[in-house]
Coordinates of N, CA and C in Angstrom, one line a residue:
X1 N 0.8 -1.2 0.0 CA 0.0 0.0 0.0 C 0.9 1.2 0.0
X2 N 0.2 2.3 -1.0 CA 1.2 3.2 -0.9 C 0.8 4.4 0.0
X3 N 1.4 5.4 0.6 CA 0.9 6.9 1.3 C -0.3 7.3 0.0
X4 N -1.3 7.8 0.6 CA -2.1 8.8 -0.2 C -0.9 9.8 -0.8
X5 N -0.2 10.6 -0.4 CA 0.5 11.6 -0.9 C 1.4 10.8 -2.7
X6 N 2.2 9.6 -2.3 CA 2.5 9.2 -3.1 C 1.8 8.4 -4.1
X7 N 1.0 7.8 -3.4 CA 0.0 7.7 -4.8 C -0.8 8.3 -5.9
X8 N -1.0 9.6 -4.9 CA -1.4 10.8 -6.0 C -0.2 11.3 -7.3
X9 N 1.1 11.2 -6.6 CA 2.4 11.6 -7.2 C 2.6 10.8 -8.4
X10 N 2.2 9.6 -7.8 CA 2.4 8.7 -9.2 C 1.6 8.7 -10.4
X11 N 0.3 8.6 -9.8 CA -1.1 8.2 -10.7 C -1.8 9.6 -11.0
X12 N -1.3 11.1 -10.9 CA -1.5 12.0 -10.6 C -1.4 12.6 -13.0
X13 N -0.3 12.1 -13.4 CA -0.1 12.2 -14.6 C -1.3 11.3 -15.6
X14 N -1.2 10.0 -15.1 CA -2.2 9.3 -15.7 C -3.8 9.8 -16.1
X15 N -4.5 10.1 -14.7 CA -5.5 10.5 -14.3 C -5.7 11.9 -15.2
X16 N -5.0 12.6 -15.0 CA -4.8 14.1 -15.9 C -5.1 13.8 -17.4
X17 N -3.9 12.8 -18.6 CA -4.1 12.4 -19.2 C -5.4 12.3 -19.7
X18 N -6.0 11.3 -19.0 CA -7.5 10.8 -19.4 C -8.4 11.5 -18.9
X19 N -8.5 12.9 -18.5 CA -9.2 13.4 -18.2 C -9.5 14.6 -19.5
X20 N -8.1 15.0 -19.5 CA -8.2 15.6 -21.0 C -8.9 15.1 -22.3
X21 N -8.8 13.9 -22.6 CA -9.4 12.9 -23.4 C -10.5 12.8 -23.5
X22 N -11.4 12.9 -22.3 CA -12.7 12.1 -21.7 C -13.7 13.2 -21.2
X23 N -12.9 14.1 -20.3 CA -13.6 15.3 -19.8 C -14.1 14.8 -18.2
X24 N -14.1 13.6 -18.1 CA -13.9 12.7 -17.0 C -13.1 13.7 -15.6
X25 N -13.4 14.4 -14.6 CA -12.4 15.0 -13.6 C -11.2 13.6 -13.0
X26 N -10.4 14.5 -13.2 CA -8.9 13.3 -13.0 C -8.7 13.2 -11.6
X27 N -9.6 14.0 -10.6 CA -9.6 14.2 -9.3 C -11.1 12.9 -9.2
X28 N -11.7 12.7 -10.0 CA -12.6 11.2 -9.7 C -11.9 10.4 -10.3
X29 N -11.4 10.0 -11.0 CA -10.5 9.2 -11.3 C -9.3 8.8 -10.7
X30 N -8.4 9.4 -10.0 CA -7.3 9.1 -9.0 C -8.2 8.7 -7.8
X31 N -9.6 9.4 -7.6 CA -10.0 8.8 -5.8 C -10.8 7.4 -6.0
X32 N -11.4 6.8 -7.5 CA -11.6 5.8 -7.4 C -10.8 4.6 -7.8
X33 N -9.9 5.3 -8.2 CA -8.5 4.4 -8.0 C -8.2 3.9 -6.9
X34 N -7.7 4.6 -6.0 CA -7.8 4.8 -5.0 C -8.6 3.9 -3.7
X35 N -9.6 4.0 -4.1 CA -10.8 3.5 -3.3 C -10.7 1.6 -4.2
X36 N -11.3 1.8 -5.0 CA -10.9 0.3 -5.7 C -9.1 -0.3 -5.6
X37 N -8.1 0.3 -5.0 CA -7.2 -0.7 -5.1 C -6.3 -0.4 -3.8
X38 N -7.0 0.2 -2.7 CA -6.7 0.3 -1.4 C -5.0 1.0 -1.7
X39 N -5.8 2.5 -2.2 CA -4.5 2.8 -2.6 C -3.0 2.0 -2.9
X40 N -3.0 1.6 -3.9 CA -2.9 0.7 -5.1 C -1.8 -0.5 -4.1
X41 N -2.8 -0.9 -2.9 CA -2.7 -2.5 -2.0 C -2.4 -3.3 -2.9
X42 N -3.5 -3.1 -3.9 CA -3.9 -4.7 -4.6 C -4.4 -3.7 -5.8
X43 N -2.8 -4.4 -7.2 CA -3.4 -3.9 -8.6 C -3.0 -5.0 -9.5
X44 N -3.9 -6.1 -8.9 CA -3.4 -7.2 -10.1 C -3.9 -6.8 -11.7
X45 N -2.8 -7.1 -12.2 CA -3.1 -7.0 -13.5 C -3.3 -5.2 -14.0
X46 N -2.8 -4.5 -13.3 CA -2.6 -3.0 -13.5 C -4.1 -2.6 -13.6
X47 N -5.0 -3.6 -12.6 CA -6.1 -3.4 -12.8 C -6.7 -2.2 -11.2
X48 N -7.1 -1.5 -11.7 CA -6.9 -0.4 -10.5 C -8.8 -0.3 -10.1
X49 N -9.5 -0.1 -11.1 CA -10.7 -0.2 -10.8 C -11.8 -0.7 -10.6
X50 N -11.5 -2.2 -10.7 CA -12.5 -3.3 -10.2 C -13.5 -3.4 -11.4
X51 N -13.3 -3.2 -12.6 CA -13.8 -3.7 -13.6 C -14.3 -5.3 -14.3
X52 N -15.5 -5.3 -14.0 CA -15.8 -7.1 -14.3 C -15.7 -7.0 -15.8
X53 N -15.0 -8.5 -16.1 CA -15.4 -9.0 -17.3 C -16.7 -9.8 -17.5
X54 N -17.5 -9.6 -18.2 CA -18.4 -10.4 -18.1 C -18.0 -11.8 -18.8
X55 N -17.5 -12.4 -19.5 CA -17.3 -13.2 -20.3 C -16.4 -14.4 -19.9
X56 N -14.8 -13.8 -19.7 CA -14.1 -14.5 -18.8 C -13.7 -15.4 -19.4
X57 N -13.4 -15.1 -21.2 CA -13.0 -16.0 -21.9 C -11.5 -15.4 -23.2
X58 N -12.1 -14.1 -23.0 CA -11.0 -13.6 -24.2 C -9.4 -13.5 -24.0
X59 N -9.2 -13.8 -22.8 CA -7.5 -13.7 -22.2 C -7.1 -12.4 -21.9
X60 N -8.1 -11.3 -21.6 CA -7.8 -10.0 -20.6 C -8.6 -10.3 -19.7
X61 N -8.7 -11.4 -18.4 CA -9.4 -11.4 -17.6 C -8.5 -12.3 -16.8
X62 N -9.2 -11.8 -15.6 CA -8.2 -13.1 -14.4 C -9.6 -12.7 -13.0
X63 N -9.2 -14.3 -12.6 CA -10.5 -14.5 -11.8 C -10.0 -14.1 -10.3
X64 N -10.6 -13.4 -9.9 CA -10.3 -13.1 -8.3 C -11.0 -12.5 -6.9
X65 N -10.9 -12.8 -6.0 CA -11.5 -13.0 -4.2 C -12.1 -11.3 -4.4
X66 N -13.5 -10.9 -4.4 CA -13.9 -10.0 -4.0 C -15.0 -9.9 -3.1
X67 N -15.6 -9.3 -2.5 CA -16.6 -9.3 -2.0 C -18.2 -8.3 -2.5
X68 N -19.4 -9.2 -2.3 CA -20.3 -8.5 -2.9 C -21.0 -7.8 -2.0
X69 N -22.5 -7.3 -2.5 CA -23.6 -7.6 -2.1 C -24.9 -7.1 -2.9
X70 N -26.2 -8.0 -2.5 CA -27.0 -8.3 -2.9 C -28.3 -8.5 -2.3
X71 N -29.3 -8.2 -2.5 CA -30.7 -8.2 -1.9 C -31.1 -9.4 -2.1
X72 N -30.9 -10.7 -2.3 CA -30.9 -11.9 -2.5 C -29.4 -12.7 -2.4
X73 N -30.1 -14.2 -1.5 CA -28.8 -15.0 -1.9 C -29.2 -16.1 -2.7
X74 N -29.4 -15.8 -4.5 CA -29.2 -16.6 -5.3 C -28.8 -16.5 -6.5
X75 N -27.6 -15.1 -6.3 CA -26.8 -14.6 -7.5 C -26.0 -16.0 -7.5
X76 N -25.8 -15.8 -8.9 CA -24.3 -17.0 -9.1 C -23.4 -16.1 -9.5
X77 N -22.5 -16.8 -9.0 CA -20.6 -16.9 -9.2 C -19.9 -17.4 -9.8
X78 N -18.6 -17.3 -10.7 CA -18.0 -18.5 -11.0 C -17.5 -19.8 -9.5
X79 N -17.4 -19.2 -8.8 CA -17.2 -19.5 -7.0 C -17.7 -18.6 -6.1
X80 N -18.2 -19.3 -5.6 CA -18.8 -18.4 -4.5 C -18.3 -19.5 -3.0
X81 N -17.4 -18.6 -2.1 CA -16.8 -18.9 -0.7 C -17.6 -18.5 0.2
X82 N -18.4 -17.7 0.6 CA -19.7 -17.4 1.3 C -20.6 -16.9 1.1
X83 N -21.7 -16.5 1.3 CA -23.1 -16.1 1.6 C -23.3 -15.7 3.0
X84 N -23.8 -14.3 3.1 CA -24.2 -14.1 4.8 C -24.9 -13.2 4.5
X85 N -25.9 -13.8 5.7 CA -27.3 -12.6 5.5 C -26.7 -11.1 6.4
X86 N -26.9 -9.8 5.9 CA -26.4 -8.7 6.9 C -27.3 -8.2 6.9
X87 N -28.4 -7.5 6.8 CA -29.6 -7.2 7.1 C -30.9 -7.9 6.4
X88 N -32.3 -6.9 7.2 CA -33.2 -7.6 6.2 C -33.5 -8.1 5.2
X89 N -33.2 -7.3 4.2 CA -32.9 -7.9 2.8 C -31.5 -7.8 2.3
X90 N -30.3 -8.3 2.8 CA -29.2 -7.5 2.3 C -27.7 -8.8 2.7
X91 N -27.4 -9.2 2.0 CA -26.5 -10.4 2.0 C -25.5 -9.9 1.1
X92 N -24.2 -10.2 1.9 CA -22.8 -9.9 1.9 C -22.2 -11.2 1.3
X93 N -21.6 -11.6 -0.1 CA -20.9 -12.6 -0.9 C -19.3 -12.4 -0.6
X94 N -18.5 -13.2 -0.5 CA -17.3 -13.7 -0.7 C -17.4 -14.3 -1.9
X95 N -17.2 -14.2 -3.0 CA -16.9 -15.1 -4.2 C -15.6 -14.4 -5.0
X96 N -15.3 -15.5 -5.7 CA -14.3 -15.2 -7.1 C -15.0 -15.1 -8.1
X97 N -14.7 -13.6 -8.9 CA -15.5 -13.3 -10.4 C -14.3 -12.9 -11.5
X98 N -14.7 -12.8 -12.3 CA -13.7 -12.2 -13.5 C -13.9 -10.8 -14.0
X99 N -12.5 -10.2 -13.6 CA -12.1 -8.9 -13.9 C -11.0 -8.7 -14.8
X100 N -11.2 -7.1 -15.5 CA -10.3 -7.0 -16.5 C -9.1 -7.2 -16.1
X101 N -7.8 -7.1 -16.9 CA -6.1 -6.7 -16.8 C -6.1 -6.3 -17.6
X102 N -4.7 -5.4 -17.6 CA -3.9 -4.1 -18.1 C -2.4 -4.2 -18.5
X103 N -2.3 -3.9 -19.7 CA -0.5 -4.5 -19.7 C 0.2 -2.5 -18.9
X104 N -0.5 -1.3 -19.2 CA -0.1 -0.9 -18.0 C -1.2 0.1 -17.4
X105 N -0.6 0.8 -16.4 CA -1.6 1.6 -15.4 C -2.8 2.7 -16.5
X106 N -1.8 3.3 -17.8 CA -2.4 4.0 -18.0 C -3.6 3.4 -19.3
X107 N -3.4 2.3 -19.4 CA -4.4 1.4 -20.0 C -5.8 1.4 -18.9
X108 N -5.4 0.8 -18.1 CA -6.4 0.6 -16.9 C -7.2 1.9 -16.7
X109 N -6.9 2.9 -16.7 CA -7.6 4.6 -16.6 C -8.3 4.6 -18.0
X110 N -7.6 4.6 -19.1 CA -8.3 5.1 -20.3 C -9.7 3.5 -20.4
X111 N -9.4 2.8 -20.2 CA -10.5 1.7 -20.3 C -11.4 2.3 -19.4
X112 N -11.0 2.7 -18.3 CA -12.0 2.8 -16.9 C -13.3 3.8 -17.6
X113 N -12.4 5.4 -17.9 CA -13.3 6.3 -18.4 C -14.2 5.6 -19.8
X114 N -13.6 5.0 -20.7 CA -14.7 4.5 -21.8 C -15.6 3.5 -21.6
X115 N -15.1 2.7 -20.4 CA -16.3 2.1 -19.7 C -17.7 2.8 -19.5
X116 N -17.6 4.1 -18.7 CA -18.4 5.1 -18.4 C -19.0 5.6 -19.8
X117 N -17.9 6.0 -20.5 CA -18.5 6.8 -21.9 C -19.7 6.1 -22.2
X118 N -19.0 4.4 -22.5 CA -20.3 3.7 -23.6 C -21.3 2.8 -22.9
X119 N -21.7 3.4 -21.5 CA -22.6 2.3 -21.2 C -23.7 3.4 -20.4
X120 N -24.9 3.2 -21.1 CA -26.3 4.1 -21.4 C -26.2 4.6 -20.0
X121 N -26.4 3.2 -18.9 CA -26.5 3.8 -17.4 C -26.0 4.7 -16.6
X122 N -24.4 5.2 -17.5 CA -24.2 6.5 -16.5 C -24.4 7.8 -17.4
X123 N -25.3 7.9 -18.4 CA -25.6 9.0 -18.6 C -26.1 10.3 -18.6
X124 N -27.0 10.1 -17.0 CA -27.0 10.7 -16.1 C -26.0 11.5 -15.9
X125 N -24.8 10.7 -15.4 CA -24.0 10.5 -14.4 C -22.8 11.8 -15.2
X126 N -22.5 11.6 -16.9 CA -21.2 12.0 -17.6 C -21.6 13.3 -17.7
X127 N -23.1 13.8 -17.7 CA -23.8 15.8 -17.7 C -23.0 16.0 -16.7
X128 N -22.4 15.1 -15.5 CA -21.6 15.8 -14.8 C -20.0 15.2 -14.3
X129 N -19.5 14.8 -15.3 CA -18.4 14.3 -15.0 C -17.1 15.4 -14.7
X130 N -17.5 16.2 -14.9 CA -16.0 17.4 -14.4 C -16.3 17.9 -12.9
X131 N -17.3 17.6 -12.2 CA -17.4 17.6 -10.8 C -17.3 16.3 -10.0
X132 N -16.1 16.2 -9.3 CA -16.0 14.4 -9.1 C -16.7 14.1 -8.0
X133 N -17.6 15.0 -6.8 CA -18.7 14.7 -6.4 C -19.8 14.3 -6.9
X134 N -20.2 14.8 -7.7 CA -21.6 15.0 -8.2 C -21.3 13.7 -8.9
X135 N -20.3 13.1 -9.9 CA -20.1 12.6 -10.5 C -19.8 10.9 -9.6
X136 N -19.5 10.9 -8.3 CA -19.4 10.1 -7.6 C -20.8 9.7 -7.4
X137 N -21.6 10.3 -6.5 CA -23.0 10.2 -6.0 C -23.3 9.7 -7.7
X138 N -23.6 9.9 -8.8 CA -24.2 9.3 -10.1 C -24.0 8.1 -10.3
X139 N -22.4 7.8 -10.2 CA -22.2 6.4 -11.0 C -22.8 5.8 -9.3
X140 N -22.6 5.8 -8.5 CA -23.4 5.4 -7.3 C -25.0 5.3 -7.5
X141 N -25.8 6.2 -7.8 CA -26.7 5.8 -7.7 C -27.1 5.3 -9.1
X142 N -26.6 5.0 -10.0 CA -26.6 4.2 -11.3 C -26.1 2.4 -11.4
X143 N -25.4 2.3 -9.7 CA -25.2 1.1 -9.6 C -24.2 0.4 -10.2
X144 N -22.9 1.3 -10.0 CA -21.8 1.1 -10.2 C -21.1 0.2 -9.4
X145 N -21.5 0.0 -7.5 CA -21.0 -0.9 -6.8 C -22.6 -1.4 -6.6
X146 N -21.7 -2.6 -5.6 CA -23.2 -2.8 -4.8 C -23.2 -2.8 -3.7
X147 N -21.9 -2.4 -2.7 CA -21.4 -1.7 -1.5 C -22.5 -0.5 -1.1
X148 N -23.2 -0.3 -0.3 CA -24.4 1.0 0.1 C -23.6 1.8 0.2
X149 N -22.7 1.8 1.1 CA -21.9 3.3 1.3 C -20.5 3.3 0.1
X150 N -20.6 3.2 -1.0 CA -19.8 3.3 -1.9 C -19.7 4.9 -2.1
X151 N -20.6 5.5 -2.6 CA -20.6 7.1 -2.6 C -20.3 8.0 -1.8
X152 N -20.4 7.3 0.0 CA -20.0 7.5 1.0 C -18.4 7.4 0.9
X153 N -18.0 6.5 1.0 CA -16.6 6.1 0.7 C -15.8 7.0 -0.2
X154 N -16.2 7.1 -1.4 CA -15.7 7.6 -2.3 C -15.1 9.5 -1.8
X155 N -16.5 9.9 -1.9 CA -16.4 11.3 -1.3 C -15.4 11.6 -0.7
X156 N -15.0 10.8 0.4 CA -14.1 11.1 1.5 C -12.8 10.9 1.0
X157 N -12.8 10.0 0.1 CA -11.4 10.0 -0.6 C -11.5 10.7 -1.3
X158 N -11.9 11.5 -1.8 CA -12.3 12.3 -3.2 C -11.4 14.1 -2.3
X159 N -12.2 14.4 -1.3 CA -11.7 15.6 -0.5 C -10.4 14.7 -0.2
X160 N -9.1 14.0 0.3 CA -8.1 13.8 0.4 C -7.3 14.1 -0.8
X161 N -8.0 13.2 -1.7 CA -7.0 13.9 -3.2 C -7.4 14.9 -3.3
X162 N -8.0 15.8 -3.5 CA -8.1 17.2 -3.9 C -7.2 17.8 -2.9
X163 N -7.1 17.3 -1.7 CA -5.9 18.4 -0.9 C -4.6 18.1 -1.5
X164 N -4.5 16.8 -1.3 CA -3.2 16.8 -2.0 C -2.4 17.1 -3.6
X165 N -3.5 17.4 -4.1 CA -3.2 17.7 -5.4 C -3.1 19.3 -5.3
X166 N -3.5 20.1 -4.5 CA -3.3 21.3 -4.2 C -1.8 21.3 -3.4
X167 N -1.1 20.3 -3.4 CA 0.0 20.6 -2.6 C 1.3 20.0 -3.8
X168 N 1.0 19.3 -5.1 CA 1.7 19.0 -6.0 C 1.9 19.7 -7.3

């Protein structure tokens, strides 16, 4: 895991990049980096933002331990390691699924934002992609995770990079 400071330092050029490109704010882009790879804890496959493959057959995909959740326990998984009920309607998965790879980081960013670009559901969300609040709460409530406090989460890392990018 890296310092928030140096992770911005690194992934700070990337984010910019694709921001220019995309129109995408490069300040939501580094914090959901961020947030998806525990400040880059865990980037298998230069995969930074938890991007599923649906397919899991073309050879940009590798299968691995995440956790869900779901308002039912009878999603399928390629594996599924647990099931637990966490509230009334609301069950917490342990399974292995298939997500993309990246031969490098700044692949992983430019896929991430065209993900967004071409899928109807955040269209909402892209009227406001140069505010990376407004733009968090969207792909949030468009059902981008299925974590409740994902938008929660995000925010707060969202105001940490923004300080720090005022100090670089």
């Amino acid at each position: 895991m890296m310092k928030p400071v140096d992770f911005v330092v690194a992934y700070y050029p990337y984010a910019k990049l694709v921001e220019n490109k995309t129109g995408i704010s490069a300040i939501f882009i580094l914090s959901q980096a961020a947030l998806e790879s525990g400040w880059a804890k865990s980037i298998p496959g230069n995969m930074f933002f938890g991007i599923k493959d649906s397919d899991g057959l073309n050879g940009n995909e590798q299968l691995l331990l995440t956790t869900e959740y779901h308002t039912t326990p009878l999603i399928k998984y390629p594996k599924i390691v647990s099931i637990v009920q966490v509230g009334k309607k609301l069950w917490k998965y342990r399974v292995y699924d298939y997500f993309r790879k990246y031969d490098t980081p700044g692949d992983s960013f430019l896929d991430h934002c065209e993900f967004f670009l071409k899928n109807k559901r955040y269209k909402k969300a892209l009227a406001v992609k140069s505010d990376p609040v407004k733009f968090a709460e969207a792909i949030a409530s468009a059902g981008y995770a299925t974590d409740p406090l994902y938008s929660n989460t995000l925010k707060s890392i969202i105001n940490t990079v923004k300080q720090i990018t005022k100090l670089i």
